[in-house]
């Protein structure tokens, strides 16, 4: 049976992101696998977006039943994948900044006020540096060829030029700064009728 909305200024064929809260709840409670898959895809595309937030509001006062536990898992999986992609993006930028600086890892770590072992955790993605430290890294990478104690710079570039295409740490589709493709996260939630993806 096809999903229909009542007293809602939207149509089920419209993008999920445009559905009002009441339409989304109707789709969760009375929809079918096709509708739930569409909701799942909207959450995967924007894990902290309006659809995910509306679902969380709904889950906060409804007892989990039917498809709701799977949609809760969909949100959790999407956010975990996004956070992993963000960590990888930061690690890629740290590696690129060290390389662009022309300094050894030890010298670069000293210039940003940390240890080489701590810098390694940033470059590997095990630990994400504070945003202020990334700004410092960009500044050091933008001042190439300057030895500590020198007053000038033989080869200066504007800070932040390295990795300038990534001003935020959010997940990014396409190609990383190192030229490697960024795979889109893919998670599958299952119902008795089949997977949501």
mmCIF file of C-alpha atoms in Angstrom:
data_model
loop_
_atom_site.group_PDB
_atom_site.id
_atom_site.type_symbol
_atom_site.label_atom_id
_atom_site.label_comp_id
_atom_site.label_asym_id
_atom_site.label_seq_id
_atom_site.Cartn_x
_atom_site.Cartn_y
_atom_site.Cartn_z
ATOM 1 C CA UNK A 1 0.000 0.000 0.000
ATOM 2 C CA UNK A 2 1.417 3.359 -1.067
ATOM 3 C CA UNK A 3 2.297 5.850 1.620
ATOM 4 C CA UNK A 4 0.026 8.900 1.836
ATOM 5 C CA UNK A 5 0.164 12.027 3.987
ATOM 6 C CA UNK A 6 -2.908 13.612 5.554
ATOM 7 C CA UNK A 7 -3.147 17.243 6.590
ATOM 8 C CA UNK A 8 0.474 17.746 5.573
ATOM 9 C CA UNK A 9 1.649 20.201 2.932
ATOM 10 C CA UNK A 10 3.934 17.661 1.257
ATOM 11 C CA UNK A 11 3.770 14.567 -0.889
ATOM 12 C CA UNK A 12 5.552 11.251 -0.191
ATOM 13 C CA UNK A 13 7.188 11.535 -3.620
ATOM 14 C CA UNK A 14 8.939 14.760 -2.527
ATOM 15 C CA UNK A 15 12.526 14.508 -1.233
ATOM 16 C CA UNK A 16 12.607 13.175 2.334
ATOM 17 C CA UNK A 17 14.508 16.294 3.402
ATOM 18 C CA UNK A 18 11.470 18.417 2.476
ATOM 19 C CA UNK A 19 8.963 16.394 4.501
ATOM 20 C CA UNK A 20 7.641 18.136 7.606
ATOM 21 C CA UNK A 21 7.979 16.373 10.940
ATOM 22 C CA UNK A 22 4.443 14.921 10.725
ATOM 23 C CA UNK A 23 5.177 13.451 7.294
ATOM 24 C CA UNK A 24 8.373 11.831 8.525
ATOM 25 C CA UNK A 25 6.553 10.282 11.491
ATOM 26 C CA UNK A 26 3.832 8.982 9.172
ATOM 27 C CA UNK A 27 6.473 7.372 6.950
ATOM 28 C CA UNK A 28 8.143 5.714 9.950
ATOM 29 C CA UNK A 29 4.885 4.415 11.421
ATOM 30 C CA UNK A 30 2.898 3.579 8.294
ATOM 31 C CA UNK A 31 5.427 3.386 5.516
ATOM 32 C CA UNK A 32 7.072 0.371 3.963
ATOM 33 C CA UNK A 33 10.555 -0.762 3.060
ATOM 34 C CA UNK A 34 10.843 1.683 0.140
ATOM 35 C CA UNK A 35 9.997 4.632 2.410
ATOM 36 C CA UNK A 36 12.364 3.494 5.149
ATOM 37 C CA UNK A 37 15.172 3.075 2.644
ATOM 38 C CA UNK A 38 14.658 6.661 1.524
ATOM 39 C CA UNK A 39 14.819 7.875 5.124
ATOM 40 C CA UNK A 40 17.955 5.771 5.687
ATOM 41 C CA UNK A 41 19.648 7.322 2.630
ATOM 42 C CA UNK A 42 18.764 10.850 3.816
ATOM 43 C CA UNK A 43 20.361 10.093 7.190
ATOM 44 C CA UNK A 44 23.476 8.640 5.532
ATOM 45 C CA UNK A 45 23.818 11.781 3.398
ATOM 46 C CA UNK A 46 23.542 14.153 6.389
ATOM 47 C CA UNK A 47 24.024 12.362 9.732
ATOM 48 C CA UNK A 48 23.383 15.481 11.839
ATOM 49 C CA UNK A 49 20.879 17.058 9.446
ATOM 50 C CA UNK A 50 17.177 17.854 9.843
ATOM 51 C CA UNK A 51 15.960 14.326 9.046
ATOM 52 C CA UNK A 52 18.240 12.726 11.633
ATOM 53 C CA UNK A 53 17.356 15.402 14.209
ATOM 54 C CA UNK A 54 13.623 14.945 13.619
ATOM 55 C CA UNK A 55 13.983 11.197 14.013
ATOM 56 C CA UNK A 56 15.827 11.709 17.301
ATOM 57 C CA UNK A 57 13.008 13.936 18.535
ATOM 58 C CA UNK A 58 10.511 11.227 17.619
ATOM 59 C CA UNK A 59 12.584 8.475 19.267
ATOM 60 C CA UNK A 60 12.821 10.520 22.485
ATOM 61 C CA UNK A 61 9.176 9.970 23.352
ATOM 62 C CA UNK A 62 8.235 6.799 21.447
ATOM 63 C CA UNK A 63 9.023 3.295 22.645
ATOM 64 C CA UNK A 64 11.261 1.523 20.119
ATOM 65 C CA UNK A 65 9.232 -0.821 17.960
ATOM 66 C CA UNK A 66 9.015 -1.892 14.338
ATOM 67 C CA UNK A 67 11.599 -0.178 12.195
ATOM 68 C CA UNK A 68 12.616 2.466 14.778
ATOM 69 C CA UNK A 69 15.560 0.485 16.259
ATOM 70 C CA UNK A 70 16.952 0.075 12.748
ATOM 71 C CA UNK A 71 16.612 3.783 12.037
ATOM 72 C CA UNK A 72 18.335 4.530 15.351
ATOM 73 C CA UNK A 73 21.165 2.241 14.238
ATOM 74 C CA UNK A 74 21.201 3.996 10.863
ATOM 75 C CA UNK A 75 21.849 7.339 12.571
ATOM 76 C CA UNK A 76 24.571 5.878 14.820
ATOM 77 C CA UNK A 77 26.318 4.153 11.909
ATOM 78 C CA UNK A 78 26.145 7.247 9.700
ATOM 79 C CA UNK A 79 27.665 9.419 12.422
ATOM 80 C CA UNK A 80 30.427 6.916 13.156
ATOM 81 C CA UNK A 81 31.313 6.756 9.458
ATOM 82 C CA UNK A 82 31.307 10.550 9.162
ATOM 83 C CA UNK A 83 33.555 10.909 12.207
ATOM 84 C CA UNK A 84 35.979 8.333 10.796
ATOM 85 C CA UNK A 85 36.086 10.214 7.488
ATOM 86 C CA UNK A 86 36.710 13.479 9.323
ATOM 87 C CA UNK A 87 39.590 11.949 11.296
ATOM 88 C CA UNK A 88 41.090 10.624 8.063
ATOM 89 C CA UNK A 89 40.753 14.059 6.450
ATOM 90 C CA UNK A 90 42.557 15.730 9.365
ATOM 91 C CA UNK A 91 45.300 13.077 9.298
ATOM 92 C CA UNK A 92 45.766 13.643 5.554
ATOM 93 C CA UNK A 93 46.081 17.379 6.110
ATOM 94 C CA UNK A 94 48.610 16.969 8.919
ATOM 95 C CA UNK A 95 50.750 14.732 6.692
ATOM 96 C CA UNK A 96 50.502 17.223 3.821
ATOM 97 C CA UNK A 97 51.419 20.156 6.068
ATOM 98 C CA UNK A 98 54.508 18.401 7.425
ATOM 99 C CA UNK A 99 55.624 17.607 3.871
ATOM 100 C CA UNK A 100 54.933 21.144 2.646
ATOM 101 C CA UNK A 101 56.899 22.694 5.513
ATOM 102 C CA UNK A 102 60.163 21.216 4.277
ATOM 103 C CA UNK A 103 61.032 20.349 7.876
ATOM 104 C CA UNK A 104 61.736 17.007 9.452
ATOM 105 C CA UNK A 105 58.958 15.627 11.617
ATOM 106 C CA UNK A 106 61.050 16.370 14.696
ATOM 107 C CA UNK A 107 61.630 19.981 13.646
ATOM 108 C CA UNK A 108 57.987 20.434 12.648
ATOM 109 C CA UNK A 109 56.819 19.064 15.996
ATOM 110 C CA UNK A 110 59.121 21.475 17.820
ATOM 111 C CA UNK A 111 57.813 24.400 15.749
ATOM 112 C CA UNK A 112 54.212 23.658 16.692
ATOM 113 C CA UNK A 113 55.039 22.970 20.343
ATOM 114 C CA UNK A 114 54.519 19.221 20.542
ATOM 115 C CA UNK A 115 56.570 16.024 20.474
ATOM 116 C CA UNK A 116 57.386 13.901 17.412
ATOM 117 C CA UNK A 117 55.456 10.971 18.918
ATOM 118 C CA UNK A 118 52.377 13.160 19.426
ATOM 119 C CA UNK A 119 52.684 14.470 15.883
ATOM 120 C CA UNK A 120 52.755 10.859 14.664
ATOM 121 C CA UNK A 121 49.419 10.196 16.364
ATOM 122 C CA UNK A 122 47.962 13.181 14.478
ATOM 123 C CA UNK A 123 49.375 12.012 11.142
ATOM 124 C CA UNK A 124 48.102 8.470 11.649
ATOM 125 C CA UNK A 125 44.616 9.590 12.648
ATOM 126 C CA UNK A 126 44.791 7.957 16.077
ATOM 127 C CA UNK A 127 44.302 11.365 17.678
ATOM 128 C CA UNK A 128 42.824 14.525 16.150
ATOM 129 C CA UNK A 129 44.610 17.780 17.001
ATOM 130 C CA UNK A 130 42.739 20.791 18.310
ATOM 131 C CA UNK A 131 41.593 23.230 15.643
ATOM 132 C CA UNK A 132 43.963 25.876 17.037
ATOM 133 C CA UNK A 133 46.891 23.488 16.578
ATOM 134 C CA UNK A 134 45.906 22.865 12.955
ATOM 135 C CA UNK A 135 45.965 26.647 12.432
ATOM 136 C CA UNK A 136 49.492 26.661 13.891
ATOM 137 C CA UNK A 137 50.516 23.806 11.586
ATOM 138 C CA UNK A 138 49.195 25.715 8.573
ATOM 139 C CA UNK A 139 51.152 28.775 9.651
ATOM 140 C CA UNK A 140 54.385 26.771 9.980
ATOM 141 C CA UNK A 141 53.808 25.063 6.637
ATOM 142 C CA UNK A 142 53.225 28.467 5.070
ATOM 143 C CA UNK A 143 56.650 29.737 6.199
ATOM 144 C CA UNK A 144 59.030 27.452 4.353
ATOM 145 C CA UNK A 145 62.785 27.810 4.448
ATOM 146 C CA UNK A 146 62.893 29.857 7.654
ATOM 147 C CA UNK A 147 65.231 28.569 10.344
ATOM 148 C CA UNK A 148 64.392 29.126 14.000
ATOM 149 C CA UNK A 149 65.747 32.481 15.136
ATOM 150 C CA UNK A 150 65.811 34.078 11.693
ATOM 151 C CA UNK A 151 63.896 37.302 11.369
ATOM 152 C CA UNK A 152 62.924 36.863 7.761
ATOM 153 C CA UNK A 153 61.631 34.250 5.422
ATOM 154 C CA UNK A 154 63.310 33.247 2.207
ATOM 155 C CA UNK A 155 60.357 31.336 0.814
ATOM 156 C CA UNK A 156 57.055 32.410 2.335
ATOM 157 C CA UNK A 157 53.551 31.477 1.291
ATOM 158 C CA UNK A 158 50.263 32.560 2.845
ATOM 159 C CA UNK A 159 49.412 30.422 5.844
ATOM 160 C CA UNK A 160 46.759 27.873 5.079
ATOM 161 C CA UNK A 161 47.629 27.557 1.378
ATOM 162 C CA UNK A 162 48.433 23.891 1.846
ATOM 163 C CA UNK A 163 45.205 21.971 2.074
ATOM 164 C CA UNK A 164 43.244 25.158 1.423
ATOM 165 C CA UNK A 165 40.527 23.170 -0.302
ATOM 166 C CA UNK A 166 39.677 21.660 3.079
ATOM 167 C CA UNK A 167 38.781 24.581 5.347
ATOM 168 C CA UNK A 168 36.474 22.414 7.432
ATOM 169 C CA UNK A 169 36.978 18.964 8.819
ATOM 170 C CA UNK A 170 33.646 17.606 7.586
ATOM 171 C CA UNK A 171 33.347 14.510 5.409
ATOM 172 C CA UNK A 172 34.200 15.202 1.833
ATOM 173 C CA UNK A 173 33.333 13.249 -1.272
ATOM 174 C CA UNK A 174 35.675 13.069 -4.237
ATOM 175 C CA UNK A 175 39.459 13.097 -3.944
ATOM 176 C CA UNK A 176 41.668 13.602 -0.904
ATOM 177 C CA UNK A 177 44.546 16.072 -0.959
ATOM 178 C CA UNK A 178 46.911 13.140 -1.507
ATOM 179 C CA UNK A 179 45.058 12.183 -4.700
ATOM 180 C CA UNK A 180 43.416 9.080 -3.271
ATOM 181 C CA UNK A 181 39.649 8.717 -3.770
ATOM 182 C CA UNK A 182 37.412 9.112 -0.722
ATOM 183 C CA UNK A 183 34.983 6.188 -0.541
ATOM 184 C CA UNK A 184 31.417 6.989 0.425
ATOM 185 C CA UNK A 185 30.457 5.266 3.679
ATOM 186 C CA UNK A 186 28.033 2.409 3.088
ATOM 187 C CA UNK A 187 26.111 0.801 5.892
ATOM 188 C CA UNK A 188 23.273 -1.655 5.663
ATOM 189 C CA UNK A 189 20.472 -1.888 8.178
ATOM 190 C CA UNK A 190 18.162 -4.855 7.779
ATOM 191 C CA UNK A 191 14.497 -5.455 8.394
ATOM 192 C CA UNK A 192 12.509 -8.651 8.132
ATOM 193 C CA UNK A 193 11.728 -7.543 4.564
ATOM 194 C CA UNK A 194 15.335 -6.875 3.564
ATOM 195 C CA UNK A 195 18.121 -4.272 3.839
ATOM 196 C CA UNK A 196 17.324 -0.549 4.085
ATOM 197 C CA UNK A 197 20.055 0.427 1.629
#
